[in-house]
C-alpha positions in Angstrom: 117.5 118.2 139.5 116.9 114.4 138.5 114.7 114.2 135.4 114.8 117.5 134.2 116.9 118.5 130.9 117.5 121.6 128.9 118.4 121.4 125.2 120.7 123.9 123.8 122.1 124.7 120.2 125.9 123.7 119.6 126.6 124.8 116.1 124.2 122.7 114.1 123.4 120.3 116.9 121.3 119.8 119.9 123.0 118.8 123.2 120.9 117.4 125.8 122.2 118.4 129.2 121.1 118.4 132.9 119.8 121.6 134.2 122.8 121.9 136.4 125.0 122.0 133.3 126.0 118.3 134.0 126.0 115.6 131.3 123.1 112.7 131.6 126.1 110.2 131.9 127.9 111.8 128.7 127.3 114.9 126.7 125.3 113.8 123.7 124.6 115.6 120.7 122.1 115.0 118.2 123.0 116.6 114.8 120.7 118.4 112.7 121.5 117.7 109.2 120.4 119.7 105.8 119.6 116.5 103.6 120.2 119.1 100.5 123.7 120.2 101.5 126.7 118.9 99.8 128.1 117.6 103.1 125.0 115.5 103.9 126.5 112.1 103.3 129.6 112.9 105.5 127.2 114.2 108.3 125.0 111.1 108.0 128.1 108.7 108.3 129.3 110.4 111.4 125.6 110.4 113.0 125.2 106.8 112.1 128.4 105.7 113.6 127.9 107.8 116.8 124.2 107.9 117.8 122.2 106.1 115.3 119.9 109.3 115.6 119.8 112.6 113.9 117.4 115.2 112.7 116.9 116.4 109.2 116.1 119.8 107.7 115.4 121.1 104.2 113.5 117.8 103.7 110.9 119.2 101.3 107.7 118.0 103.2 105.2 120.9 103.5 104.4 121.9 106.9 100.7 122.0 106.1 100.8 118.3 105.1 102.4 117.4 108.5 99.9 119.6 110.5 97.0 118.0 108.5 98.2 114.5 109.5 98.4 115.5 113.2 94.9 116.9 112.9 93.4 113.8 111.3 95.3 111.6 113.8 93.7 113.4 116.7 90.1 113.0 115.0 90.7 109.2 114.5 91.6 108.6 118.1 88.8 110.9 119.3 86.3 108.3 117.7 84.6 105.9 120.1 86.3 102.6 120.9 83.8 100.4 119.1 84.3 102.6 116.0 88.1 102.0 116.3 87.8 98.5 116.8 85.9 97.9 113.7 89.2 99.3 111.8 91.4 96.4 112.7 93.2 93.7 110.6 95.6 91.7 112.9 96.7 89.4 110.1 98.0 92.1 107.8 99.0 94.1 110.8 96.9 97.1 109.5 94.4 99.5 111.2 93.8 99.8 114.9 95.8 98.6 117.8 94.5 98.7 121.2 96.0 100.2 124.2 98.5 98.2 126.0 98.6 95.8 123.2 102.2 96.1 122.6 105.0 95.1 124.9 108.6 95.8 123.6 110.6 95.5 126.9 109.2 92.6 128.8 112.1 92.7 131.0 110.9 96.0 132.4 107.4 96.4 131.6 104.6 94.9 133.8 102.1 96.1 131.3 101.9 96.9 127.5 102.9 100.3 126.1 100.5 103.2 127.3 99.5 104.1 123.7 97.1 103.1 121.1 98.0 103.0 117.4 96.8 102.7 113.7 98.9 101.1 110.9 98.8 102.1 107.2 101.1 100.2 105.0 101.7 99.9 101.2 98.3 99.7 99.5 98.3 96.3 97.6 95.4 94.6 96.0 94.3 91.4 97.8 94.4 89.6 94.4 97.7 90.7 93.5 100.7 88.2 93.0 102.6 90.1 95.7 99.7 89.4 98.3 99.7 85.8 97.2 103.4 85.3 97.6 104.3 87.1 100.8 102.7 87.9 103.9 101.9 91.5 105.4 101.2 92.7 102.0 97.5 93.6 101.0 95.0 96.3 101.3 94.7 98.8 104.0 91.7 99.1 106.2 90.0 102.4 106.6 87.3 104.3 108.5 84.0 103.9 106.8 84.0 107.3 104.9 80.7 106.5 103.2 79.1 106.2 106.6 80.3 109.7 107.4 83.3 108.4 109.5 86.4 110.7 109.0 85.8 111.9 105.5 88.9 112.6 103.5 90.9 110.7 105.9 92.2 108.0 103.5 93.4 110.8 100.9 95.1 112.7 103.6 97.1 109.6 104.7 97.8 108.6 101.1 99.4 112.1 100.4 101.4 112.0 103.6 102.6 108.4 102.7 103.8 109.1 99.3 105.7 112.0 100.8 107.3 109.6 103.4 108.3 107.1 100.6 110.1 110.0 98.6 111.9 111.2 101.6 112.9 107.7 102.9 114.1 107.3 99.3 116.2 110.2 99.6 117.6 109.1 102.9 118.5 105.9 101.6 120.5 107.4 98.9 122.4 109.4 101.6 123.1 106.5 103.4 124.5 104.5 100.3 126.6 107.5 99.7 127.9 107.6 103.4 128.8 103.9 103.0 131.1 104.6 99.9 128.4 102.8 97.6 126.4 103.8 94.4 123.7 106.2 95.4 121.1 104.1 94.1 122.5 100.9 96.0 119.3 100.2 98.0 116.9 100.9 95.2 116.3 97.5 94.0 115.3 96.5 97.7 112.5 98.9 97.8 110.4 98.3 94.8 107.5 97.1 97.0 108.6 98.2 100.5 107.1 97.0 103.7 106.7 100.5 104.6 104.4 101.4 107.6 102.9 104.7 108.6 102.0 104.4 112.2 99.7 106.8 113.9 100.2 106.9 117.9 98.5 108.5 120.8 100.0 108.1 124.2 97.8 108.3 127.2 98.1 111.2 129.5 99.7 109.0 132.4 103.1 109.6 134.0 105.4 106.8 133.3 106.6 104.8 136.4 109.8 102.9 135.6 110.0 101.2 138.7 106.5 99.8 138.5 107.1 98.8 134.8 104.7 101.4 133.4 106.0 103.3 130.2 104.7 104.9 127.4 106.7 102.7 125.1 109.2 100.2 126.3 112.9 100.1 125.2 113.4 98.7 121.8 115.5 99.3 118.6 113.6 99.3 115.2 113.5 96.4 112.8 114.1 97.8 109.3 116.3 100.2 107.3 115.2 103.4 109.1 112.5 105.3 110.6 111.1 109.1 110.1 109.5 110.5 113.0 107.5 113.6 113.7 106.3 114.2 117.2 104.3 117.0 119.0 105.4 116.6 122.7 108.6 115.5 124.4 108.9 111.9 125.7 111.3 110.1 123.3 114.5 108.9 125.0 117.5 107.3 123.5 119.9 105.1 125.1 123.5 106.4 125.2 126.5 103.9 124.9 127.1 103.8 128.4 123.4 103.0 129.1 122.1 106.2 130.4 119.0 107.9 128.7 118.9 111.2 127.1 115.8 113.1 125.6 115.1 113.7 121.9 112.6 116.5 121.9 110.7 117.9 118.9 112.5 120.5 116.9 110.4 122.6 114.5 110.9 122.3 110.8 112.6 118.8 111.2 112.1 115.1 111.4 113.8 112.8 113.6 115.6 109.8 111.8 116.8 106.7 113.5 118.4 103.6 112.0 116.9 100.2 112.4 118.3 96.5 112.8 118.6 95.6 109.4 120.9 98.6 108.5 123.0 97.7 111.4 123.3 94.1 109.9 123.8 95.6 106.4 126.6 97.5 107.9 128.3 94.8 110.2 127.4 97.1 113.3 129.4 100.1 111.9 126.1 101.9 111.9 123.9 102.1 115.1 120.6 100.8 115.8 119.9 102.4 118.9 117.5 101.5 121.6 114.8 104.1 122.6 111.8 104.5 124.7 109.0 106.9 125.7 109.0 108.2 129.0 105.9 110.4 130.0 107.0 112.8 132.6 103.6 114.9 132.5 100.1 113.6 132.2 99.7 115.1 128.8 98.3 113.5 125.6 101.2 112.7 123.2 100.8 112.2 119.4 103.8 110.6 117.7 103.8 109.6 114.0 106.8 107.2 112.9 107.1 106.0 109.4 109.0 102.7 109.0 110.7 102.6 105.8 111.4 98.6 105.3 112.9 96.9 102.5 110.9 94.4 100.2 109.9 91.1 102.0 112.4 89.0 100.0 115.3 91.2 100.3 118.7 89.5 101.3 120.3 91.3 104.1 124.0 90.9 104.3 127.1 92.9 104.9 127.7 95.6 102.1 130.7 95.3 100.1 132.4 98.5 101.2 132.8 96.9 104.4 132.8 93.3 103.9 134.2 92.7 100.3 133.4 89.6 98.7 136.4 89.4 96.4 138.8 89.7 99.4 140.6 92.8 97.9 138.2 95.8 98.5 137.2 98.4 95.9 139.4 101.4 96.9 136.7 102.7 99.2 137.6 100.5 102.5 139.4 103.4 104.1 135.9 104.8 105.2 135.6 101.9 107.8 139.4 100.5 108.0 140.4 97.3 107.0 138.0 94.8 105.2 135.7 92.9 107.8 134.3 89.4 108.0 130.6 89.3 108.2 129.3 89.0 111.8 125.9 87.7 110.7 124.7 85.3 108.2 122.4 86.5 105.5 118.8 87.0 106.4 115.5 87.6 104.8 114.1 91.0 105.7 110.5 89.8 106.0 111.0 86.7 108.0 112.8 88.9 110.6 110.2 91.5 110.6 107.3 89.0 111.3 109.5 87.2 114.0 109.5 90.7 115.7 105.7 91.3 115.4 105.2 88.1 116.7 107.2 88.8 119.8 105.7 92.3 120.6 102.2 92.4 119.4 99.7 90.4 121.2 96.9 90.7 118.5 99.3 89.8 115.9 100.4 86.8 117.8 96.9 85.6 118.3 96.0 86.0 114.6 96.5 83.4 111.7 99.7 85.3 111.0 101.5 83.5 113.7 101.3 80.2 111.8 103.1 82.1 109.0 105.8 83.1 111.3 106.5 79.6 112.7 106.9 78.7 108.7 109.1 81.5 107.7 111.6 81.1 110.6 
């Protein structure tokens, strides 16, 4: 039956197959990795090379904290539209984003994504040197709690944000180990991360791909990695042969996927995989991704365990075969991110930040 799937356990993996038992183009398994296990780095390496997506368990984030964020997210989006539109900052890309404001796959989409969102970034004072030196750093914008709008909302989000920073750091350490690099290799690039917590609500509208109406258009993420929790199916991932498979919620786990910067850092040895949201039922869907992005001024270039700069290697090149020549010139993470926001977000493109994009690129 076209469009229907079942998920089955295969050891420590989820395999997503057609209900007839046939693959949706290829049998695809998404591993579930215990991030505290001794074998975690090896399992991460395999997942990063094969799919660019994996589940993580034993992650240390309390389920009550996660449930609370979902509860507050529902309350936020239940506010009247005029109230939500008071909580917007398109220049810093913070706060509320309107329904259909984002178009991620213009070759397919006839309308913007059928979702609304809310951005929360690293809290930085407007008069700090960081805010003065680089775009996208600054204070968040919050519901007016003094007027009785969502009391305690900021505190709940701050708690979850800090949990995600800690988890993102742990995963970045596993990524470094998986690449044959020192565990803290990425640490200097995340002293002031452009990390973003995004709260999303998808409309209860069945997607019609032929008409260009999607929950979220196909795209790859931009930074190092994304940590996702969701309450309802809808996420689909593109396979290497161009088919799409579902990644459904699994209790007690987060979904992790890699971003474009990590693909560049690894000379495409690790995959930044395109994904989309296809709503098969007219139900409201909540999704909460956390984008763990490096500092604005981070120089992204092929790591030495894949592209040795001394021409001789360091004894760990066996993980990825012979030494490689970089495919990409070095790039600055912040400028790359700005260019992507300009391409996909209508409100951001209309804001004063658009002039910064042109200056940075």
